[in-house]
Amino acid sequence: MPDLDSISILTLWTAIAVYAGSFIAYAFDLARRSSATIAEVETPVLVAAGGADARGAGSPASGTAAGGAARSGKAKSGTPRYIFARIGTALAILGWLFHLTSTLTRGFAAGRVPWANLYEFAMVGTLLIMAVYLVVLTRIDLRYLGTFISGLVVVLLGAAAANFYVAVTPLVDPLKSVWLVIHVFVASLSTALFALAFALSVMQLMQSRRERRIAGGVENAGPGFLRTLPNTVRLENMAYHFTVVGFIFWTFTLIAGSIWAQDAWGRYWGFDVKETWTFIIWVLYAGYIHARATRGWRGNPSAWLSITGFTAVIFNFAIVNVFFKGLHAYSGLS
Amino acid sequence: MSSSPSDRSDGTAAASDPLRPSDHIDSAPVDDNDINQPALGVVGWLRWGWRQLTSMRVALVLLLILAIAAIPGSVFPQRTADPNGVVQYRQNNPDIFPVLDAMRMFDVYSSPWFSAIYLLLFVSLIGCIIPRIKHHAKALRALPPRTPARLGRLEHHRSVTRENGDAAAAIDVAEKQLKSLGYRVARYDRGTTWSVSAERGYWRETGNLLFHIALVGVLVTVGIGGGFAYTGQRVVIEGASYVNTLIDYNSINRGRFVADDTFQPYALTLDSFDVTYEDFGTPGAGQAGNFAANLSVRNVDGSTSKGTVRVNHPLHVGGDSVYLLGNGYAPTITVRNAEGDTVFSGPVEFLPQDSAMTSLGVVKVTDGMPEQLGMIGFLYPTPLKMKSGAYTSVHGALNLPLLTLDVYQGDLGVDGGKPVSVFELDTDGLEKLNGRTTDTESIELQPGETADLPNGLGTVTFENVSPKGAKDTLQSVKRYVSLQIHHDASAPWVLAFALLALAGLGLALFVPRRRMWVKATTADDGTHLEYAALARGDDPTLAAAVDDLVRGHERLLEAAAPEGSTPAKGA
Ligand code: HEM
């Protein structure tokens, strides 16, 4: 019987392979959406846009007509079946189960929560990204983000498994705290939400470019799959909602981290490198929330801010943890 | 969308709308001249500047600048967080250091430019919230706005015609219904139309204000608190004590309002220090953990108690918190001169150099010898002789520890009044008596052993302090801890404001703010019922809320008048 950590490694690589399959299926899905005819996609656009909420009212595509269509068209009949998207989602779920197994066995092998070094942060962070995505799928059709989500997870998880792996070691004293459980978990959760918001903001920018081109009468308005996506306003609203939930969690992360720092280091704030970056990310997203409420900043500029925010999150995780020197030296790498 | 001009003419934008800067997305565009061209004169310019500073755009730009300005502090070592890093940076980059230093790159967070950014933001914040608080206080007492004349123009609109029934009674029912849903309601009946106007979600603006006010609270408490806070360090060897007075600290940082006699004179004694090292052959071998400093406390009132300081678990004494910063070995060393008189005796703190606790320390014998003696010592808790002949330690525990000493002779410079670190020996101008580059070997000692000093100067002993009857050397050397004593009464306040901010944020982002209207008109074919809703802010569930209202109202009407009135047609 192999030991738990070996099982964890094995299932992790299995998960990565399955996720890679999911990525490919989702990529095929986008390709197929691109070649779909306009007629085929007409209905889903309306259905998707139907949920466009109050703020979208100003834009042509989400007016009352679309709202009405959504109400009467809730029946799935008109929706084309995205076979590849279904395969992609099925594989994502399967991969997630392996991923979960891997994370749990790692936790049991270590006899503690499996998020105490960079390898484990990556494992749990991506687990939550996928979990949030799959949970949201049950309520909103976001499968057009599947390529991005499974791609991101494959890259992060693969890189972590290949470069950041460390054997299970006992916790160092500063990590023996309930705040490890709370602070790191909530931080990972907000990362997952920011990731979804990021993907939506990217789509929003692409969609906005397409809408502009169509308005300008340009023939080739951009990637065809955009036709099957909600309109800019709807994309922006969704990105905003994920961000604000993520922002609340991030605020909590900041507070919880300060309480922990007060216990562990004798001061709640000291502009340690990691503290600084957590603060920077918080300020960036506060800026994003303001931007969306500021005339002239809603739309593309705020989408760029959302993208900048998530870039900082990834930078904080991948670069700051590994290359910056500070008190948070918990990567486990030497 | 909320207050488009047409809404206004319908009277839906009322005093109960939250006040927003003029460039807020919900504000009606102001005449551009108003913003961009200040009236001539100082007052005009000041007004203009103030309006700019308290606009959404400037707040937003300041936030982004703040984010960017915080970055250099994570790239360059900071004096407050990493003073040694700064020294090192200076050594490695002597040319660029002065330039960067002049730009305050090593004190980013206390630099004038960083302070300027957050102070501006702070002023902007206060300038922004004060009028909003006033406005909101009024709004909380205002009635929901008059029902718009043409509800059909609103996005979320439903209408139903009931064959008969009493229009006024239908509105009575709707009023009750809305009230029980948490809306504030007002009746606007006029001639043949009856209507109720309802509004909810005042908590949204309350939450927003709470959040921004709490941010001010955090900043103010941090600022004031810093003036009354102090953080000191003190090294204590096992068995030794110290009293919490200003002079007894090894080093201290204190806020500008901390007086010399602020300190509560309690005393701490280090009874023992616990630490475990992972065994050889296990994952993380040699890793130290489970640090615990066991202290005796003599309180100011004379009572005594015991306490333990662990990582993550400070000890609270007399309003201070005591933290464990570091630990090390303090070998007890006795030096005798050629006549056999003891000229030095006691534990000496050695500074750990690596994770296996190879430790470096200095013994300074200032009196009783022909010339002053300085000794540089290395302690290897678990020694291993490498191929080169040099020693290293392979484990942090005291498995047959080894102490090596190199002896120097000459003026140690301790009398010159220049502060010299106890961990350093300036060997310039000293004569090296043994060790590398001399003919005499370094002194090597195990606990309990005594060796001759070079040149017949006397002897040196590495005392074994193990308890009587000890069978191993695991306790043969005393340990010391470096404690940090921290006092900051503002921390709970900062936390309270931070949590308030979090609560406010939750309200501001998740409480939907919306208006609903139900209007009944008596017509030839029955009673026309109209329902309409308007979101104030993001409100993805509004459409469902209107549908629920319509259905609920119908149920209630049905219940009130079981026979007769059924809806004729809906739209
Ligand atoms: C100290 C820096 C600031 C931070 C971190 C900050 C953060 C935030 C956050 C997180 C929100 C979203 C919560 C909500 O919608 O209620 C928000 C909203 C808002 N903030 Fe700030 N804020 C700051 C300064 C300011 C300033 C100086 C102003 C005045 C111009 C301002 C005006 C507003 C307004 C009007 C909203 C509501 C936006 C909306 O209607 O959606 N904030 N702020």
PDB file of N, CA and C in Angstrom, chain A residues 147-215:
ATOM      1  N   THR A 147     -12.482  27.195 -21.130  1.00  0.00           N
ATOM      2  CA  THR A 147     -11.106  27.112 -21.639  1.00  0.00           C
ATOM      3  C   THR A 147     -10.175  27.875 -20.721  1.00  0.00           C
ATOM      4  N   PHE A 148     -10.613  29.055 -20.335  1.00  0.00           N
ATOM      5  CA  PHE A 148      -9.767  29.866 -19.479  1.00  0.00           C
ATOM      6  C   PHE A 148      -9.556  29.196 -18.125  1.00  0.00           C
ATOM      7  N   ILE A 149     -10.669  28.762 -17.510  1.00  0.00           N
ATOM      8  CA  ILE A 149     -10.562  28.215 -16.156  1.00  0.00           C
ATOM      9  C   ILE A 149      -9.721  26.941 -16.162  1.00  0.00           C
ATOM     10  N   SER A 150     -10.049  25.982 -17.051  1.00  0.00           N
ATOM     11  CA  SER A 150      -9.264  24.748 -16.994  1.00  0.00           C
ATOM     12  C   SER A 150      -7.837  25.013 -17.460  1.00  0.00           C
ATOM     13  N   GLY A 151      -7.667  25.942 -18.390  1.00  0.00           N
ATOM     14  CA  GLY A 151      -6.306  26.285 -18.811  1.00  0.00           C
ATOM     15  C   GLY A 151      -5.500  26.842 -17.655  1.00  0.00           C
ATOM     16  N   LEU A 152      -6.104  27.797 -16.939  1.00  0.00           N
ATOM     17  CA  LEU A 152      -5.416  28.427 -15.803  1.00  0.00           C
ATOM     18  C   LEU A 152      -5.046  27.377 -14.755  1.00  0.00           C
ATOM     19  N   VAL A 153      -6.007  26.497 -14.465  1.00  0.00           N
ATOM     20  CA  VAL A 153      -5.774  25.494 -13.432  1.00  0.00           C
ATOM     21  C   VAL A 153      -4.667  24.533 -13.861  1.00  0.00           C
ATOM     22  N   VAL A 154      -4.704  24.115 -15.136  1.00  0.00           N
ATOM     23  CA  VAL A 154      -3.659  23.192 -15.605  1.00  0.00           C
ATOM     24  C   VAL A 154      -2.284  23.848 -15.456  1.00  0.00           C
ATOM     25  N   VAL A 155      -2.184  25.096 -15.870  1.00  0.00           N
ATOM     26  CA  VAL A 155      -0.885  25.768 -15.829  1.00  0.00           C
ATOM     27  C   VAL A 155      -0.401  25.935 -14.380  1.00  0.00           C
ATOM     28  N   LEU A 156      -1.277  26.464 -13.522  1.00  0.00           N
ATOM     29  CA  LEU A 156      -0.862  26.708 -12.137  1.00  0.00           C
ATOM     30  C   LEU A 156      -0.537  25.409 -11.416  1.00  0.00           C
ATOM     31  N   LEU A 157      -1.414  24.434 -11.598  1.00  0.00           N
ATOM     32  CA  LEU A 157      -1.248  23.178 -10.886  1.00  0.00           C
ATOM     33  C   LEU A 157      -0.031  22.430 -11.413  1.00  0.00           C
ATOM     34  N   GLY A 158       0.112  22.425 -12.738  1.00  0.00           N
ATOM     35  CA  GLY A 158       1.258  21.740 -13.346  1.00  0.00           C
ATOM     36  C   GLY A 158       2.557  22.370 -12.885  1.00  0.00           C
ATOM     37  N   ALA A 159       2.602  23.702 -12.914  1.00  0.00           N
ATOM     38  CA  ALA A 159       3.829  24.393 -12.502  1.00  0.00           C
ATOM     39  C   ALA A 159       4.135  24.104 -11.047  1.00  0.00           C
ATOM     40  N   ALA A 160       3.087  24.121 -10.215  1.00  0.00           N
ATOM     41  CA  ALA A 160       3.305  23.884  -8.785  1.00  0.00           C
ATOM     42  C   ALA A 160       3.779  22.458  -8.546  1.00  0.00           C
ATOM     43  N   ALA A 161       3.122  21.493  -9.214  1.00  0.00           N
ATOM     44  CA  ALA A 161       3.494  20.097  -8.996  1.00  0.00           C
ATOM     45  C   ALA A 161       4.921  19.848  -9.474  1.00  0.00           C
ATOM     46  N   ALA A 162       5.299  20.517 -10.561  1.00  0.00           N
ATOM     47  CA  ALA A 162       6.632  20.270 -11.115  1.00  0.00           C
ATOM     48  C   ALA A 162       7.721  21.028 -10.364  1.00  0.00           C
ATOM     49  N   ASN A 163       7.416  22.244  -9.921  1.00  0.00           N
ATOM     50  CA  ASN A 163       8.485  23.083  -9.364  1.00  0.00           C
ATOM     51  C   ASN A 163       8.408  23.307  -7.862  1.00  0.00           C
ATOM     52  N   PHE A 164       7.221  23.270  -7.313  1.00  0.00           N
ATOM     53  CA  PHE A 164       7.075  23.668  -5.917  1.00  0.00           C
ATOM     54  C   PHE A 164       6.919  22.496  -4.962  1.00  0.00           C
ATOM     55  N   TYR A 165       6.956  21.261  -5.511  1.00  0.00           N
ATOM     56  CA  TYR A 165       6.664  20.144  -4.628  1.00  0.00           C
ATOM     57  C   TYR A 165       7.646  20.072  -3.469  1.00  0.00           C
ATOM     58  N   VAL A 166       7.132  19.897  -2.276  1.00  0.00           N
ATOM     59  CA  VAL A 166       7.987  19.603  -1.118  1.00  0.00           C
ATOM     60  C   VAL A 166       7.354  18.452  -0.358  1.00  0.00           C
ATOM     61  N   ALA A 167       8.220  17.651   0.269  1.00  0.00           N
ATOM     62  CA  ALA A 167       7.699  16.539   1.061  1.00  0.00           C
ATOM     63  C   ALA A 167       6.948  17.103   2.258  1.00  0.00           C
ATOM     64  N   VAL A 168       6.103  16.271   2.838  1.00  0.00           N
ATOM     65  CA  VAL A 168       5.352  16.695   4.020  1.00  0.00           C
ATOM     66  C   VAL A 168       6.318  16.898   5.181  1.00  0.00           C
ATOM     67  N   THR A 169       6.316  18.082   5.752  1.00  0.00           N
ATOM     68  CA  THR A 169       7.146  18.326   6.929  1.00  0.00           C
ATOM     69  C   THR A 169       6.258  18.918   8.015  1.00  0.00           C
ATOM     70  N   PRO A 170       6.699  18.813   9.268  1.00  0.00           N
ATOM     71  CA  PRO A 170       5.891  19.407  10.333  1.00  0.00           C
ATOM     72  C   PRO A 170       5.803  20.923  10.131  1.00  0.00           C
ATOM     73  N   LEU A 171       4.755  21.514  10.659  1.00  0.00           N
ATOM     74  CA  LEU A 171       4.583  22.960  10.534  1.00  0.00           C
ATOM     75  C   LEU A 171       5.654  23.695  11.335  1.00  0.00           C
ATOM     76  N   VAL A 172       6.099  24.812  10.797  1.00  0.00           N
ATOM     77  CA  VAL A 172       6.951  25.667  11.623  1.00  0.00           C
ATOM     78  C   VAL A 172       6.040  26.412  12.602  1.00  0.00           C
ATOM     79  N   ASP A 173       6.607  26.829  13.718  1.00  0.00           N
ATOM     80  CA  ASP A 173       5.790  27.387  14.795  1.00  0.00           C
ATOM     81  C   ASP A 173       4.827  28.500  14.379  1.00  0.00           C
ATOM     82  N   PRO A 174       5.287  29.480  13.599  1.00  0.00           N
ATOM     83  CA  PRO A 174       4.364  30.585  13.300  1.00  0.00           C
ATOM     84  C   PRO A 174       3.098  30.130  12.579  1.00  0.00           C
ATOM     85  N   LEU A 175       3.168  28.997  11.891  1.00  0.00           N
ATOM     86  CA  LEU A 175       1.991  28.534  11.153  1.00  0.00           C
ATOM     87  C   LEU A 175       1.027  27.748  12.026  1.00  0.00           C
ATOM     88  N   LYS A 176       1.433  27.458  13.258  1.00  0.00           N
ATOM     89  CA  LYS A 176       0.518  26.706  14.117  1.00  0.00           C
ATOM     90  C   LYS A 176      -0.494  27.672  14.700  1.00  0.00           C
ATOM     91  N   SER A 177      -1.546  27.898  13.964  1.00  0.00           N
ATOM     92  CA  SER A 177      -2.521  28.893  14.392  1.00  0.00           C
ATOM     93  C   SER A 177      -3.823  28.640  13.657  1.00  0.00           C
ATOM     94  N   VAL A 178      -4.941  28.925  14.326  1.00  0.00           N
ATOM     95  CA  VAL A 178      -6.216  28.783  13.615  1.00  0.00           C
ATOM     96  C   VAL A 178      -6.269  29.726  12.425  1.00  0.00           C
ATOM     97  N   TRP A 179      -5.506  30.802  12.527  1.00  0.00           N
ATOM     98  CA  TRP A 179      -5.574  31.782  11.446  1.00  0.00           C
ATOM     99  C   TRP A 179      -5.003  31.236  10.153  1.00  0.00           C
ATOM    100  N   LEU A 180      -4.144  30.220  10.262  1.00  0.00           N
ATOM    101  CA  LEU A 180      -3.673  29.578   9.026  1.00  0.00           C
ATOM    102  C   LEU A 180      -4.887  29.016   8.293  1.00  0.00           C
ATOM    103  N   VAL A 181      -5.730  28.321   9.061  1.00  0.00           N
ATOM    104  CA  VAL A 181      -6.898  27.682   8.463  1.00  0.00           C
ATOM    105  C   VAL A 181      -7.797  28.745   7.816  1.00  0.00           C
ATOM    106  N   ILE A 182      -8.080  29.804   8.568  1.00  0.00           N
ATOM    107  CA  ILE A 182      -9.058  30.789   8.113  1.00  0.00           C
ATOM    108  C   ILE A 182      -8.486  31.714   7.036  1.00  0.00           C
ATOM    109  N   HIS A 183      -7.379  32.336   7.378  1.00  0.00           N
ATOM    110  CA  HIS A 183      -6.797  33.385   6.542  1.00  0.00           C
ATOM    111  C   HIS A 183      -6.448  32.860   5.150  1.00  0.00           C
ATOM    112  N   VAL A 184      -5.774  31.728   5.117  1.00  0.00           N
ATOM    113  CA  VAL A 184      -5.317  31.232   3.818  1.00  0.00           C
ATOM    114  C   VAL A 184      -6.486  30.703   2.994  1.00  0.00           C
ATOM    115  N   PHE A 185      -7.420  30.062   3.677  1.00  0.00           N
ATOM    116  CA  PHE A 185      -8.559  29.524   2.945  1.00  0.00           C
ATOM    117  C   PHE A 185      -9.380  30.650   2.313  1.00  0.00           C
ATOM    118  N   VAL A 186      -9.652  31.676   3.097  1.00  0.00           N
ATOM    119  CA  VAL A 186     -10.468  32.776   2.571  1.00  0.00           C
ATOM    120  C   VAL A 186      -9.722  33.514   1.457  1.00  0.00           C
ATOM    121  N   ALA A 187      -8.422  33.649   1.621  1.00  0.00           N
ATOM    122  CA  ALA A 187      -7.636  34.290   0.562  1.00  0.00           C
ATOM    123  C   ALA A 187      -7.764  33.488  -0.735  1.00  0.00           C
ATOM    124  N   SER A 188      -7.697  32.165  -0.629  1.00  0.00           N
ATOM    125  CA  SER A 188      -7.810  31.329  -1.827  1.00  0.00           C
ATOM    126  C   SER A 188      -9.190  31.478  -2.452  1.00  0.00           C
ATOM    127  N   LEU A 189     -10.191  31.564  -1.582  1.00  0.00           N
ATOM    128  CA  LEU A 189     -11.553  31.698  -2.082  1.00  0.00           C
ATOM    129  C   LEU A 189     -11.714  33.001  -2.862  1.00  0.00           C
ATOM    130  N   SER A 190     -11.165  34.077  -2.330  1.00  0.00           N
ATOM    131  CA  SER A 190     -11.334  35.327  -3.074  1.00  0.00           C
ATOM    132  C   SER A 190     -10.534  35.284  -4.364  1.00  0.00           C
ATOM    133  N   THR A 191      -9.386  34.600  -4.342  1.00  0.00           N
ATOM    134  CA  THR A 191      -8.634  34.446  -5.582  1.00  0.00           C
ATOM    135  C   THR A 191      -9.491  33.769  -6.645  1.00  0.00           C
ATOM    136  N   ALA A 192     -10.229  32.755  -6.222  1.00  0.00           N
ATOM    137  CA  ALA A 192     -11.080  32.035  -7.171  1.00  0.00           C
ATOM    138  C   ALA A 192     -12.117  32.980  -7.776  1.00  0.00           C
ATOM    139  N   LEU A 193     -12.714  33.818  -6.933  1.00  0.00           N
ATOM    140  CA  LEU A 193     -13.732  34.740  -7.435  1.00  0.00           C
ATOM    141  C   LEU A 193     -13.118  35.783  -8.362  1.00  0.00           C
ATOM    142  N   PHE A 194     -11.945  36.274  -7.982  1.00  0.00           N
ATOM    143  CA  PHE A 194     -11.267  37.255  -8.834  1.00  0.00           C
ATOM    144  C   PHE A 194     -10.901  36.638 -10.187  1.00  0.00           C
ATOM    145  N   ALA A 195     -10.575  35.345 -10.166  1.00  0.00           N
ATOM    146  CA  ALA A 195     -10.215  34.677 -11.423  1.00  0.00           C
ATOM    147  C   ALA A 195     -11.408  34.680 -12.383  1.00  0.00           C
ATOM    148  N   LEU A 196     -12.576  34.343 -11.845  1.00  0.00           N
ATOM    149  CA  LEU A 196     -13.762  34.347 -12.699  1.00  0.00           C
ATOM    150  C   LEU A 196     -14.044  35.757 -13.222  1.00  0.00           C
ATOM    151  N   ALA A 197     -13.919  36.725 -12.333  1.00  0.00           N
ATOM    152  CA  ALA A 197     -14.169  38.108 -12.732  1.00  0.00           C
ATOM    153  C   ALA A 197     -13.181  38.522 -13.813  1.00  0.00           C
ATOM    154  N   PHE A 198     -11.949  38.104 -13.646  1.00  0.00           N
ATOM    155  CA  PHE A 198     -10.921  38.419 -14.631  1.00  0.00           C
ATOM    156  C   PHE A 198     -11.314  37.876 -16.004  1.00  0.00           C
ATOM    157  N   ALA A 199     -11.701  36.599 -16.032  1.00  0.00           N
ATOM    158  CA  ALA A 199     -12.058  35.987 -17.311  1.00  0.00           C
ATOM    159  C   ALA A 199     -13.226  36.729 -17.952  1.00  0.00           C
ATOM    160  N   LEU A 200     -14.194  37.094 -17.111  1.00  0.00           N
ATOM    161  CA  LEU A 200     -15.351  37.810 -17.648  1.00  0.00           C
ATOM    162  C   LEU A 200     -14.942  39.181 -18.169  1.00  0.00           C
ATOM    163  N   SER A 201     -14.008  39.828 -17.479  1.00  0.00           N
ATOM    164  CA  SER A 201     -13.575  41.148 -17.935  1.00  0.00           C
ATOM    165  C   SER A 201     -12.846  41.053 -19.269  1.00  0.00           C
ATOM    166  N   VAL A 202     -12.065  39.987 -19.436  1.00  0.00           N
ATOM    167  CA  VAL A 202     -11.391  39.800 -20.723  1.00  0.00           C
ATOM    168  C   VAL A 202     -12.428  39.616 -21.824  1.00  0.00           C
ATOM    169  N   MET A 203     -13.416  38.774 -21.542  1.00  0.00           N
ATOM    170  CA  MET A 203     -14.486  38.557 -22.516  1.00  0.00           C
ATOM    171  C   MET A 203     -15.208  39.872 -22.805  1.00  0.00           C
ATOM    172  N   GLN A 204     -15.406  40.642 -21.748  1.00  0.00           N
ATOM    173  CA  GLN A 204     -16.104  41.923 -21.897  1.00  0.00           C
ATOM    174  C   GLN A 204     -15.354  42.829 -22.868  1.00  0.00           C
ATOM    175  N   LEU A 205     -14.029  42.881 -22.713  1.00  0.00           N
ATOM    176  CA  LEU A 205     -13.242  43.727 -23.612  1.00  0.00           C
ATOM    177  C   LEU A 205     -13.359  43.247 -25.054  1.00  0.00           C
ATOM    178  N   MET A 206     -13.310  41.907 -25.225  1.00  0.00           N
ATOM    179  CA  MET A 206     -13.396  41.375 -26.583  1.00  0.00           C
ATOM    180  C   MET A 206     -14.771  41.662 -27.169  1.00  0.00           C
ATOM    181  N   GLN A 207     -15.785  41.447 -26.319  1.00  0.00           N
ATOM    182  CA  GLN A 207     -17.143  41.666 -26.782  1.00  0.00           C
ATOM    183  C   GLN A 207     -17.359  43.141 -27.126  1.00  0.00           C
ATOM    184  N   SER A 208     -16.787  43.998 -26.319  1.00  0.00           N
ATOM    185  CA  SER A 208     -16.980  45.432 -26.550  1.00  0.00           C
ATOM    186  C   SER A 208     -16.333  45.844 -27.868  1.00  0.00           C
ATOM    187  N   ARG A 209     -15.187  45.241 -28.157  1.00  0.00           N
ATOM    188  CA  ARG A 209     -14.520  45.527 -29.426  1.00  0.00           C
ATOM    189  C   ARG A 209     -15.396  45.061 -30.587  1.00  0.00           C
ATOM    190  N   ARG A 210     -15.970  43.873 -30.384  1.00  0.00           N
ATOM    191  CA  ARG A 210     -16.817  43.337 -31.441  1.00  0.00           C
ATOM    192  C   ARG A 210     -18.042  44.225 -31.651  1.00  0.00           C
ATOM    193  N   GLU A 211     -18.656  44.625 -30.519  1.00  0.00           N
ATOM    194  CA  GLU A 211     -19.861  45.457 -30.650  1.00  0.00           C
ATOM    195  C   GLU A 211     -19.533  46.780 -31.341  1.00  0.00           C
ATOM    196  N   ARG A 212     -18.372  47.316 -31.008  1.00  0.00           N
ATOM    197  CA  ARG A 212     -17.962  48.568 -31.651  1.00  0.00           C
ATOM    198  C   ARG A 212     -17.789  48.380 -33.141  1.00  0.00           C
ATOM    199  N   ARG A 213     -17.158  47.247 -33.488  1.00  0.00           N
ATOM    200  CA  ARG A 213     -16.919  47.005 -34.908  1.00  0.00           C
ATOM    201  C   ARG A 213     -18.201  46.797 -35.669  1.00  0.00           C
ATOM    202  N   ILE A 214     -19.128  46.070 -35.032  1.00  0.00           N
ATOM    203  CA  ILE A 214     -20.406  45.846 -35.706  1.00  0.00           C
ATOM    204  C   ILE A 214     -21.096  47.183 -35.916  1.00  0.00           C
ATOM    205  N   ALA A 215     -21.069  48.000 -34.869  1.00  0.00           N
ATOM    206  CA  ALA A 215     -21.700  49.324 -34.988  1.00  0.00           C
ATOM    207  C   ALA A 215     -21.045  50.125 -36.096  1.00  0.00           C
TER     208      ALA A 215
END
